[in-house]
mmCIF file of C-alpha atoms and ligand atoms in Angstrom:
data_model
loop_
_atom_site.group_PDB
_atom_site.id
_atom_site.type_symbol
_atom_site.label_atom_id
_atom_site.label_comp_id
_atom_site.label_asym_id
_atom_site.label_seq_id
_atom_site.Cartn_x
_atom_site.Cartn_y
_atom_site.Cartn_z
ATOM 1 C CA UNK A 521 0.000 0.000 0.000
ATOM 2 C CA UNK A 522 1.519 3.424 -0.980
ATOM 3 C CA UNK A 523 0.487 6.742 1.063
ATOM 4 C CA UNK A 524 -0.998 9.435 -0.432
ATOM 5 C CA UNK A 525 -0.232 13.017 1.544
ATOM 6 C CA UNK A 526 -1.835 16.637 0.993
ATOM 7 C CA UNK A 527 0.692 18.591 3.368
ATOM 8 C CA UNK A 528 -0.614 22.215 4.148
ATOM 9 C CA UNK A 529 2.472 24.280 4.304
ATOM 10 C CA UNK A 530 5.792 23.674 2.749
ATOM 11 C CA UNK A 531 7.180 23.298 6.003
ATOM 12 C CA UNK A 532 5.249 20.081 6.488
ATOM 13 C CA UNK A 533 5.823 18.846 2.878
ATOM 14 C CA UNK A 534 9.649 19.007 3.400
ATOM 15 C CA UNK A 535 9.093 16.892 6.893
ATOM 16 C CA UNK A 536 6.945 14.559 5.348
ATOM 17 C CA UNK A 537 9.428 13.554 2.677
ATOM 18 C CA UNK A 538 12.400 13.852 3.979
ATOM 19 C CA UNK A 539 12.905 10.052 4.395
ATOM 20 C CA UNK A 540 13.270 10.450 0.527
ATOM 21 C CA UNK A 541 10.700 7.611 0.134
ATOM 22 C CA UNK A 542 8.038 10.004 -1.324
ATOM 23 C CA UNK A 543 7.224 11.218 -4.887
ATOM 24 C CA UNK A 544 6.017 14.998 -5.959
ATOM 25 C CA UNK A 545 3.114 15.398 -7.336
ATOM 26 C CA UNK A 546 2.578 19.330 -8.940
ATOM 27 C CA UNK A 547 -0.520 19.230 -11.358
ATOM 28 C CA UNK A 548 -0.491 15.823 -12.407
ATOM 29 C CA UNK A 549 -0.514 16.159 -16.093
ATOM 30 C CA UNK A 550 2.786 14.056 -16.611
ATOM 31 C CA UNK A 551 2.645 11.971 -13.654
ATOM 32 C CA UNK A 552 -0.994 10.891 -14.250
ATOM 33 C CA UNK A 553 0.097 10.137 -18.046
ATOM 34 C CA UNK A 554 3.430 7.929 -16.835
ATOM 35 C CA UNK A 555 1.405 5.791 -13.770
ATOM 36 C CA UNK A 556 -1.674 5.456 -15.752
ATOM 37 C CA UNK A 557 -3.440 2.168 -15.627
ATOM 38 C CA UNK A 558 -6.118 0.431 -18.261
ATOM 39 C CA UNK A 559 -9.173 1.886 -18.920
ATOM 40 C CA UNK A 560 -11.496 3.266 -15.688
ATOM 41 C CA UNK A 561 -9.086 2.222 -13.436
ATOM 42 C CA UNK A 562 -7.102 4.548 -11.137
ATOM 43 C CA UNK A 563 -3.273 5.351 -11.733
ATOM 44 C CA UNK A 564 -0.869 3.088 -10.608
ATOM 45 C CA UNK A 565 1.778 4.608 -8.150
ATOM 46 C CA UNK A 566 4.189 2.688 -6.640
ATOM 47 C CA UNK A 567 5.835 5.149 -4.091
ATOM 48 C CA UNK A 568 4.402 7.261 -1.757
ATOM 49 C CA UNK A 569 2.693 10.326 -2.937
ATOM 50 C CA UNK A 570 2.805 13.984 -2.303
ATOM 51 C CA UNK A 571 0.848 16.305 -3.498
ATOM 52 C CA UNK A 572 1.785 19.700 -3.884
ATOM 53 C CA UNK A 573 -0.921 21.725 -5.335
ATOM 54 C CA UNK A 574 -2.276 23.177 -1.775
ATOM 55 C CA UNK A 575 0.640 24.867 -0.907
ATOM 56 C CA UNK A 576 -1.200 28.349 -1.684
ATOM 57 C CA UNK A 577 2.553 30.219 -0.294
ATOM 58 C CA UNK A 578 4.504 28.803 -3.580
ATOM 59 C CA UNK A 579 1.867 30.403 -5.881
ATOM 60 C CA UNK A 580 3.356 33.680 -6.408
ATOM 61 C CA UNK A 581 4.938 36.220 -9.173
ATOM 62 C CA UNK A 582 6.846 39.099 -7.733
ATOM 63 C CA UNK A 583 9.587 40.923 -9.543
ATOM 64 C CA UNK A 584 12.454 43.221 -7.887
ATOM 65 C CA UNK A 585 15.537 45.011 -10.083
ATOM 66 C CA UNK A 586 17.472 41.392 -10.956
ATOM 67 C CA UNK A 587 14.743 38.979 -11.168
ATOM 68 C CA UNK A 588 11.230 37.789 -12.079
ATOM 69 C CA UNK A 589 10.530 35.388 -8.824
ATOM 70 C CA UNK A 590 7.580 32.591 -10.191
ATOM 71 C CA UNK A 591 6.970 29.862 -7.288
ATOM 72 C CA UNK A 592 7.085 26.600 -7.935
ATOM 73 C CA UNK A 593 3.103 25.664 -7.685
ATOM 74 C CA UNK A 594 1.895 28.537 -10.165
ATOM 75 C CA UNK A 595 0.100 27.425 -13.202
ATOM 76 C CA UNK A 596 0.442 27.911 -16.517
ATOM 77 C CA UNK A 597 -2.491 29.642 -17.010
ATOM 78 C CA UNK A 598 -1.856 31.499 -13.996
ATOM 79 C CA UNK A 599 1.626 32.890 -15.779
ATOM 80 C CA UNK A 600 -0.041 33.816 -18.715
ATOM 81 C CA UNK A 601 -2.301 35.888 -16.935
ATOM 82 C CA UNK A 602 0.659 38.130 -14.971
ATOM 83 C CA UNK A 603 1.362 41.460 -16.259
ATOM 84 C CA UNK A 604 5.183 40.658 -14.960
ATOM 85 C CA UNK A 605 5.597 38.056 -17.450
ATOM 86 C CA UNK A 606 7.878 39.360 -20.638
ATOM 87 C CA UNK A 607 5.239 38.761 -23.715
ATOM 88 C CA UNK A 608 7.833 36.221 -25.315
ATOM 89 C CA UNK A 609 7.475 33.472 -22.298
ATOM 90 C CA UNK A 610 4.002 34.482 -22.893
ATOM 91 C CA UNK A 611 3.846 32.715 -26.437
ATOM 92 C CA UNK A 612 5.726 30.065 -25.235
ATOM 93 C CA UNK A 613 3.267 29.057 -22.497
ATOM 94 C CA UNK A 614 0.289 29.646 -24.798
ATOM 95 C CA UNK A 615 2.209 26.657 -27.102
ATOM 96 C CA UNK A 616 2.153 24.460 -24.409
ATOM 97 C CA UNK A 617 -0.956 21.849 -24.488
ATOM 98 C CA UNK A 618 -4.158 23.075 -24.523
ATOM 99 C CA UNK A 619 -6.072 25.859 -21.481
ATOM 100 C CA UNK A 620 -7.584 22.316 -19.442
ATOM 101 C CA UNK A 621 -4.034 21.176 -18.868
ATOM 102 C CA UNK A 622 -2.368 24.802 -18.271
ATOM 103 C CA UNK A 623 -4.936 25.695 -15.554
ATOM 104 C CA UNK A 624 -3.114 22.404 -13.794
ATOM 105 C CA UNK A 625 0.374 22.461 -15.143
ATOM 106 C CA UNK A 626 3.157 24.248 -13.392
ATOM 107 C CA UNK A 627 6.878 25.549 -14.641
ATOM 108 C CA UNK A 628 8.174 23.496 -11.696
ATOM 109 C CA UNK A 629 6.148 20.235 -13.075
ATOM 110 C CA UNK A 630 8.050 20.700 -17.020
ATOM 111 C CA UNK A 631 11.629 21.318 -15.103
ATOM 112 C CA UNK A 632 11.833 18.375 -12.622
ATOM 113 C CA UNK A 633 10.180 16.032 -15.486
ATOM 114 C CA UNK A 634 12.947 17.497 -17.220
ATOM 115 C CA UNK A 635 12.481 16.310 -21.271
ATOM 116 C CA UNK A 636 14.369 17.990 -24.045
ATOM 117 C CA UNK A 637 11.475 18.582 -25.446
ATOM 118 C CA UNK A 638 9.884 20.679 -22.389
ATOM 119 C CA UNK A 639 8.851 23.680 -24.214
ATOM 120 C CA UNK A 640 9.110 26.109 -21.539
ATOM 121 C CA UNK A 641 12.634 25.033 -20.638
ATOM 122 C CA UNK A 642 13.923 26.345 -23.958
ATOM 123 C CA UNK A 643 12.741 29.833 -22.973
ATOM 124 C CA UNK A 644 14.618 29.288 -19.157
ATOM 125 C CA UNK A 645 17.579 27.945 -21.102
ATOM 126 C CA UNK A 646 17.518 31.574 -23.194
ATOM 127 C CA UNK A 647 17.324 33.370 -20.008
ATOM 128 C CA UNK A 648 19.604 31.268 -18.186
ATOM 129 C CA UNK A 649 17.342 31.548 -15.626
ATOM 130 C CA UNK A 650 17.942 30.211 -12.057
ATOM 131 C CA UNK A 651 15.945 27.235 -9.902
ATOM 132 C CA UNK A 652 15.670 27.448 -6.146
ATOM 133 C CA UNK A 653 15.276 24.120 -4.447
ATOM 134 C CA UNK A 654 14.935 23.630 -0.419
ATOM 135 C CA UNK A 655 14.798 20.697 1.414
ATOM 136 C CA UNK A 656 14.583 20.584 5.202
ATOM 137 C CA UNK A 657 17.759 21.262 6.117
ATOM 138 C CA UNK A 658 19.434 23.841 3.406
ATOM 139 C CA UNK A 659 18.452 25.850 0.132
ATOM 140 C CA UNK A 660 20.093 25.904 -2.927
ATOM 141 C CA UNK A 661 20.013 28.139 -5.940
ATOM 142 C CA UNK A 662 21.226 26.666 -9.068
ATOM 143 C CA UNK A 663 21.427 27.150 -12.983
ATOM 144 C CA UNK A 664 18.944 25.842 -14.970
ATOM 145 C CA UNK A 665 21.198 24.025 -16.625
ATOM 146 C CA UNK A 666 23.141 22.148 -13.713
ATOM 147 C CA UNK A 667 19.060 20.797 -12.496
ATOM 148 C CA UNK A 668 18.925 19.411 -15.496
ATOM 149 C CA UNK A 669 21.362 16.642 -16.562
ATOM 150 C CA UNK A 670 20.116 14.589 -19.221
ATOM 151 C CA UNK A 671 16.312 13.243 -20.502
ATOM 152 C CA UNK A 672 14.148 13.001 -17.307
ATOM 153 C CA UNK A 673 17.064 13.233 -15.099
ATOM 154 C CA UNK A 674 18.070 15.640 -12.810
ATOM 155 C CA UNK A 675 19.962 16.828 -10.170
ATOM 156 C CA UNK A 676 16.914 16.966 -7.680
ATOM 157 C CA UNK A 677 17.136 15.002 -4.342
ATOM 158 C CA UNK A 678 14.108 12.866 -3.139
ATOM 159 C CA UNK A 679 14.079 15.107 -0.075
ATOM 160 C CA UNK A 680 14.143 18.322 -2.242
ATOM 161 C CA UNK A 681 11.126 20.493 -3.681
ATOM 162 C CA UNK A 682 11.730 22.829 -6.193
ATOM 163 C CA UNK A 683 10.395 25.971 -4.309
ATOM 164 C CA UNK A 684 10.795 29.088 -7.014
ATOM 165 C CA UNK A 685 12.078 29.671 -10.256
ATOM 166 C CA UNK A 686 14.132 33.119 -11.169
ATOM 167 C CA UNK A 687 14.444 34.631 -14.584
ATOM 168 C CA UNK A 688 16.777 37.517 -14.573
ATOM 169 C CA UNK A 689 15.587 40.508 -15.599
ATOM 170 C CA UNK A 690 17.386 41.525 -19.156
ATOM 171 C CA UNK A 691 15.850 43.349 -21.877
ATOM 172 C CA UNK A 692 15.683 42.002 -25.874
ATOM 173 C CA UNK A 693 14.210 43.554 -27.874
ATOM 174 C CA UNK A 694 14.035 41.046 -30.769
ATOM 175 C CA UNK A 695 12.795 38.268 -29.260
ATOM 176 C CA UNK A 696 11.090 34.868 -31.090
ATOM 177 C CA UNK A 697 9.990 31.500 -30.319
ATOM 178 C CA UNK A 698 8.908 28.756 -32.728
ATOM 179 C CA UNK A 699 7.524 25.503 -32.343
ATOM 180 C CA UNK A 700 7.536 22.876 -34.548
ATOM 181 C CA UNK A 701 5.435 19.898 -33.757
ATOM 182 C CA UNK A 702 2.715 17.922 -36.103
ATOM 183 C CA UNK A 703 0.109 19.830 -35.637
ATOM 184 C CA UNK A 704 -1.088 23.285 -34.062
ATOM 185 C CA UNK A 705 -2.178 22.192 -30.621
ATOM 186 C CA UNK A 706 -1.816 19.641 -27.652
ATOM 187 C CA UNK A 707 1.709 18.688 -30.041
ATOM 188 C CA UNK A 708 4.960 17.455 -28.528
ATOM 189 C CA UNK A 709 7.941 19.668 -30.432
ATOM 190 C CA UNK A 710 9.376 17.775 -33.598
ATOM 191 C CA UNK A 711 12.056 21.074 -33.193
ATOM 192 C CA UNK A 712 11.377 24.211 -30.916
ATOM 193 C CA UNK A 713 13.784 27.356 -30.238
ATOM 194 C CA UNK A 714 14.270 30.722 -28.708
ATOM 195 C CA UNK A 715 16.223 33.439 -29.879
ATOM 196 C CA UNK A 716 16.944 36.685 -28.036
ATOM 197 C CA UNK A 717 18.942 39.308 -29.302
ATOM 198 C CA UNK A 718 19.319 43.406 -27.779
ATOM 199 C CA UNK A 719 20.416 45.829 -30.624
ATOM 200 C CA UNK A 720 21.854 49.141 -30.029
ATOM 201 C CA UNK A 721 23.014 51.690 -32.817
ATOM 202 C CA UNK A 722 23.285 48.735 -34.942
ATOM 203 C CA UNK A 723 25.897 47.275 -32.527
ATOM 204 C CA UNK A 724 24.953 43.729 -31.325
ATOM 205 C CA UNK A 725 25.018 44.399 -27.663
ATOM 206 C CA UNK A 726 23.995 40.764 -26.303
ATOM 207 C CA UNK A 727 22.083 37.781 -27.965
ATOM 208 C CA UNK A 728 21.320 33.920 -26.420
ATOM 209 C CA UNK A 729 19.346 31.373 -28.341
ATOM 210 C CA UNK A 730 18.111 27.563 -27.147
ATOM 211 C CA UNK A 731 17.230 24.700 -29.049
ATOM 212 C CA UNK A 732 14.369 21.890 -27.848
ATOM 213 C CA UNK A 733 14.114 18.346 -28.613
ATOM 214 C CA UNK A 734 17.449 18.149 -30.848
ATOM 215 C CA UNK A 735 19.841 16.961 -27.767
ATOM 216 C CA UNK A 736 19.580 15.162 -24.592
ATOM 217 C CA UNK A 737 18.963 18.237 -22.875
ATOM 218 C CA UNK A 738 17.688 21.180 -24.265
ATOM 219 C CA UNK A 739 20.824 23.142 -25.734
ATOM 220 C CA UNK A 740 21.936 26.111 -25.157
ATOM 221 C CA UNK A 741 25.929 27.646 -25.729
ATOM 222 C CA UNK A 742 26.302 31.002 -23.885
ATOM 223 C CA UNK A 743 29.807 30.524 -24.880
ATOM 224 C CA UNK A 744 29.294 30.174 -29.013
ATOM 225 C CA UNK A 745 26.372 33.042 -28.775
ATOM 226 C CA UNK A 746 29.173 35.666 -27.247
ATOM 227 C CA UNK A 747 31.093 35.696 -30.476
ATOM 228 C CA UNK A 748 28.219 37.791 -32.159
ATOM 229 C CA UNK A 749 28.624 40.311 -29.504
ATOM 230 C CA UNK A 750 29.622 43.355 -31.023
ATOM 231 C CA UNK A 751 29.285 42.622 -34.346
ATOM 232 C CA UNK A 752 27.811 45.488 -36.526
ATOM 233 C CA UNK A 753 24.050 44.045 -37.666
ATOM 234 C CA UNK A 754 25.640 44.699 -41.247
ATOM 235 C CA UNK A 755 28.622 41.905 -40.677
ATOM 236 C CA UNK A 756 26.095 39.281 -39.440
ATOM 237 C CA UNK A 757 25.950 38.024 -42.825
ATOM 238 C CA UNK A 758 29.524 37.579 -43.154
ATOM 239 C CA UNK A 759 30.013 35.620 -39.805
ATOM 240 C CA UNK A 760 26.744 33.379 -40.614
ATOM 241 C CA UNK A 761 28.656 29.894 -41.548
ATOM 242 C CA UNK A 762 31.121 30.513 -39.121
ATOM 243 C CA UNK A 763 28.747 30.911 -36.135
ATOM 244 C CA UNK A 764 26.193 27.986 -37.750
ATOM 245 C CA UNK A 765 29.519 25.701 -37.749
ATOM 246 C CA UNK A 766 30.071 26.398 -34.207
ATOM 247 C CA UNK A 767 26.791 25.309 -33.110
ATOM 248 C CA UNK A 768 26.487 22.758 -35.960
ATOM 249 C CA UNK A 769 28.135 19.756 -33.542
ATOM 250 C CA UNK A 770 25.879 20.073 -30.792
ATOM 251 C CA UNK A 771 23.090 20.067 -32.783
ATOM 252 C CA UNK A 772 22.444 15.701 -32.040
ATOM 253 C CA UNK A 773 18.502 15.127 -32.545
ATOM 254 C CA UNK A 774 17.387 11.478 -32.412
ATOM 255 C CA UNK A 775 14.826 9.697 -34.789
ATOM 256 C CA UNK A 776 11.676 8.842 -32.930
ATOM 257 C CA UNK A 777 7.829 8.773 -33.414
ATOM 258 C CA UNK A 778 7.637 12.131 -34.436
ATOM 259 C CA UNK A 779 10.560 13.014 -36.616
ATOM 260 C CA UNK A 780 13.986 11.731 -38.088
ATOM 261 C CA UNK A 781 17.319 13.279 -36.739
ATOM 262 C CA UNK A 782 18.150 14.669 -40.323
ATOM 263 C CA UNK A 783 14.964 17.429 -40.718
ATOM 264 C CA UNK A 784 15.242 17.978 -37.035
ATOM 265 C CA UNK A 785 18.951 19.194 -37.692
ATOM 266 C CA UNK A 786 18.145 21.200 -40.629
ATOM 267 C CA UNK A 787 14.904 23.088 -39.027
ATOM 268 C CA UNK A 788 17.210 23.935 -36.275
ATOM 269 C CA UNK A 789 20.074 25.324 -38.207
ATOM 270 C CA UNK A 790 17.427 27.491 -40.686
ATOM 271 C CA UNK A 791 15.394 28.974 -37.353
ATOM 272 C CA UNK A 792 19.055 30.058 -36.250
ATOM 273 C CA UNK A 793 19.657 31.256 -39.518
ATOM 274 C CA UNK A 794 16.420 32.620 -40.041
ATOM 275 C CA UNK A 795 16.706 34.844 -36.756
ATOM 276 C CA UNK A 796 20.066 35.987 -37.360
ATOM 277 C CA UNK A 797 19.281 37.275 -40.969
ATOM 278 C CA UNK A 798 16.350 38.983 -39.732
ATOM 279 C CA UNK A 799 18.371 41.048 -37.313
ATOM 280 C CA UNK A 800 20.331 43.049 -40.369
ATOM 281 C CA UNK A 801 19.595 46.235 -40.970
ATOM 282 C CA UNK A 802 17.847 46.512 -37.417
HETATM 283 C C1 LIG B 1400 -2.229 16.338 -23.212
HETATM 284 C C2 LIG B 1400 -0.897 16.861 -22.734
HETATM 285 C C3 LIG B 1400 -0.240 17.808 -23.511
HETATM 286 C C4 LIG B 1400 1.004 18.299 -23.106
HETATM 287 N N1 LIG B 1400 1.620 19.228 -23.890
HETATM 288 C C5 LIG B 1400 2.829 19.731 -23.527
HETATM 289 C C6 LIG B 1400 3.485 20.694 -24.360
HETATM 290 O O1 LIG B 1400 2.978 21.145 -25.388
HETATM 291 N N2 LIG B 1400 4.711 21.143 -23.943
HETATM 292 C C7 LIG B 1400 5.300 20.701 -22.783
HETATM 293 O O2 LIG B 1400 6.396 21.145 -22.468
HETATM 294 N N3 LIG B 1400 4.684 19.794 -21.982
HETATM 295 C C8 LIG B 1400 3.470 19.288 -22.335
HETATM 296 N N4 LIG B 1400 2.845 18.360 -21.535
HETATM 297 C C9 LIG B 1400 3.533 17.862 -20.327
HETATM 298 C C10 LIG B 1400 3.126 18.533 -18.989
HETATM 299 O O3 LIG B 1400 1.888 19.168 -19.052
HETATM 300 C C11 LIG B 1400 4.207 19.540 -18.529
HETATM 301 O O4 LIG B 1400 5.463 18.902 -18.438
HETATM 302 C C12 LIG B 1400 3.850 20.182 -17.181
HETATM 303 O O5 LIG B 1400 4.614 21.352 -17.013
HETATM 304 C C13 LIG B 1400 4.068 19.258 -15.970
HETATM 305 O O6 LIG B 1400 3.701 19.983 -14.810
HETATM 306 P P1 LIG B 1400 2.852 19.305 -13.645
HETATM 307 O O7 LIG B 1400 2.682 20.344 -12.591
HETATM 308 O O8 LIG B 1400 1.606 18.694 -14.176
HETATM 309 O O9 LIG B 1400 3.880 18.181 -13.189
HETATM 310 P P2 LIG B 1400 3.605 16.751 -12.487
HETATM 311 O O10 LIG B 1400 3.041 15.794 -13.491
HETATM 312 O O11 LIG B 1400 2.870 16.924 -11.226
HETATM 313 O O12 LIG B 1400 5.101 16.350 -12.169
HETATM 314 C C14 LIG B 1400 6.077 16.205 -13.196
HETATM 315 C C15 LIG B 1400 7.422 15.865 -12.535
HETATM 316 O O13 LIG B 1400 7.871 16.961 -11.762
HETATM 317 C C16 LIG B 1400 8.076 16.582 -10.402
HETATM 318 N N5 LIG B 1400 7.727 17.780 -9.617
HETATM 319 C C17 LIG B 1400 6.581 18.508 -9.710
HETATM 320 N N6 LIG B 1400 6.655 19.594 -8.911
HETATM 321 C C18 LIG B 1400 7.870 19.552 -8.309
HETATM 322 C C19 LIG B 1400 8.540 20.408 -7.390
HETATM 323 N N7 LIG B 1400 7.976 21.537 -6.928
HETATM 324 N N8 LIG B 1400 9.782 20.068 -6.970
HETATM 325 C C20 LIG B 1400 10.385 18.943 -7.441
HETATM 326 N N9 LIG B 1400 9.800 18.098 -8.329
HETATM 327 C C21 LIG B 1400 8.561 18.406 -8.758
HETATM 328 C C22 LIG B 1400 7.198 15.375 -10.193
HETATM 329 O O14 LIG B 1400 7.661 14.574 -9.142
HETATM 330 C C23 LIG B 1400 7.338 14.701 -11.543
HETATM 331 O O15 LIG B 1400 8.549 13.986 -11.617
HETATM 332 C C24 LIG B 1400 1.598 17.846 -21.892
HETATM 333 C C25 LIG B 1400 0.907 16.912 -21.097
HETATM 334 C C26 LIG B 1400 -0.314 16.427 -21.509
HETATM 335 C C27 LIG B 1400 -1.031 15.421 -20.646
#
């Protein structure tokens, strides 16, 4: 017999499962999908349960001068709806699955089930935004990209709860997101990406793009995007193949149900291209 918990406070939710024999429940929509049993039958767990989507004190968005603060049980639907929210995380979210699902699925949900297709991951990768985990006995605030290590697997401890997630405050002012999948709505991505750029005086001042579903985690090179910076918007042209190259060996999609690894790779490296050309003359 497994236990099934509804702590009140976070307090009590990071007591309860601090024996580490406990698993998180958010809004359900993957974990109902992975346990789920034959027809008209309940789900099938076979660990303990909590569930998190009482505790009313991580449903928040604040914002202060470094960071947009979203805690860890706020929906979906509930982040579209926030005037804090940049309008570019705002098409991302309104990509994801259909309104039933978004009024139960939360940011935290999509980072701990960690998939490289988790479309709004690829907008945290752009941001490189920062995840705040607790567990009873410290807090920790990490990149987004050291939580996640690899398809459904992360850095996450069975006693930990991810308690907030921080997206620095930066300003781009070219900004666009596109999603690939079979069709228009409720679609896993075939392809997705993100790509940010800030222009002044024609002067490429700072630019950071993210790729979904096309490596084991989604992919993002802070390191490769820095050689644009400071490129005149006229020279992008020029520096193109070069930059493409560079990004050209991380770029490892596998074949599965929805797509081959070949047009993955080449959607990738024309939305790269695609948002790079459009930025001359800007
Ligand atoms: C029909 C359908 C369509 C979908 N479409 C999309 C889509 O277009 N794009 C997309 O990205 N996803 C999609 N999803 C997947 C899913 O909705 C998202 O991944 C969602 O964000 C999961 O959030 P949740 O709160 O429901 O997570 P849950 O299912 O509750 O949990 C998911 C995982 O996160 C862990 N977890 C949850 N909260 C915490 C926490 N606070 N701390 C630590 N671990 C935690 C759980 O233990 C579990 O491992 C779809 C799902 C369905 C059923």
């Amino acid at each position: 017999m497994v236990e099934h918990v509804i702590p009140k406070t976070l307090r009590e939710a990071l007591e309860i499962i601090n024996d580490g024999s406990f698993m998180l429940l958010a809004g359900g929509t993957d974990l109902m999908i992975q346990h789920r049993s034959s027809a008209h039958t309940p789900p099938h767990f076979n660990k303990n349960v909590c569930y998190l989507s009482n505790l009313k004190e991580l449903k928040y968005i604040t914002k202060d001068t470094h960071h947009i603060h979203i805690g860890a049980m706020t929906t979906f639907e509930e982040i579209l709806s926030s005037p804090l929210i940049p309008l570019i995380f705002k098409d991302v979210i309104r990509d994801i699955a259909s309104q039933g699902i978004r009024h139960l699925a939360t940011l935290a949900g999509n980072i701990a089930n960690a998939s490289p297709a988790g479309d709004s991951l690829v907008y945290l990768y752009a941001m490189d935004a920062w995840i705040c985990i607790e567990s009873l006995k410290e807090q920790r605030i990490c990149p987004i990209t050291e939580v996640i290590i690899g398809p459904r697997k992360t850095t996450i401890k069975p006693n930990e709860i991810i308690k907030e997630i921080m997206i620095p405050v930066k300003q781009y002012h070219h900004c666009q997101w596109v999603k690939v999948g079979p069709r228009k709505a409720d679609a896993i991505s075939k392809v997705s990406f993100v790509g940010l750029a800030q222009i002044e005086n024609e002067i490429l001042k700072d630019c950071s793009f993210a790729f979904g579903a096309i490596y084991k985690t989604v992919l993002s090179k802070r390191d490769i995007d820095k050689t644009l910076i400071g490129l005149h918007t006229s020279q992008i042209n020029q520096k193109l193949d070069e930059f493409i190259h560079l990004y050209e060996p991380w770029i490892q999609p596998i074949d599965d149900l929805r797509s081959n690894k070949n047009y993955r790779k080449q959607v990738a490296i024309n939305l790269l291209r695609d948002f790079l050309l459009k930025l001359q003359g800007k």
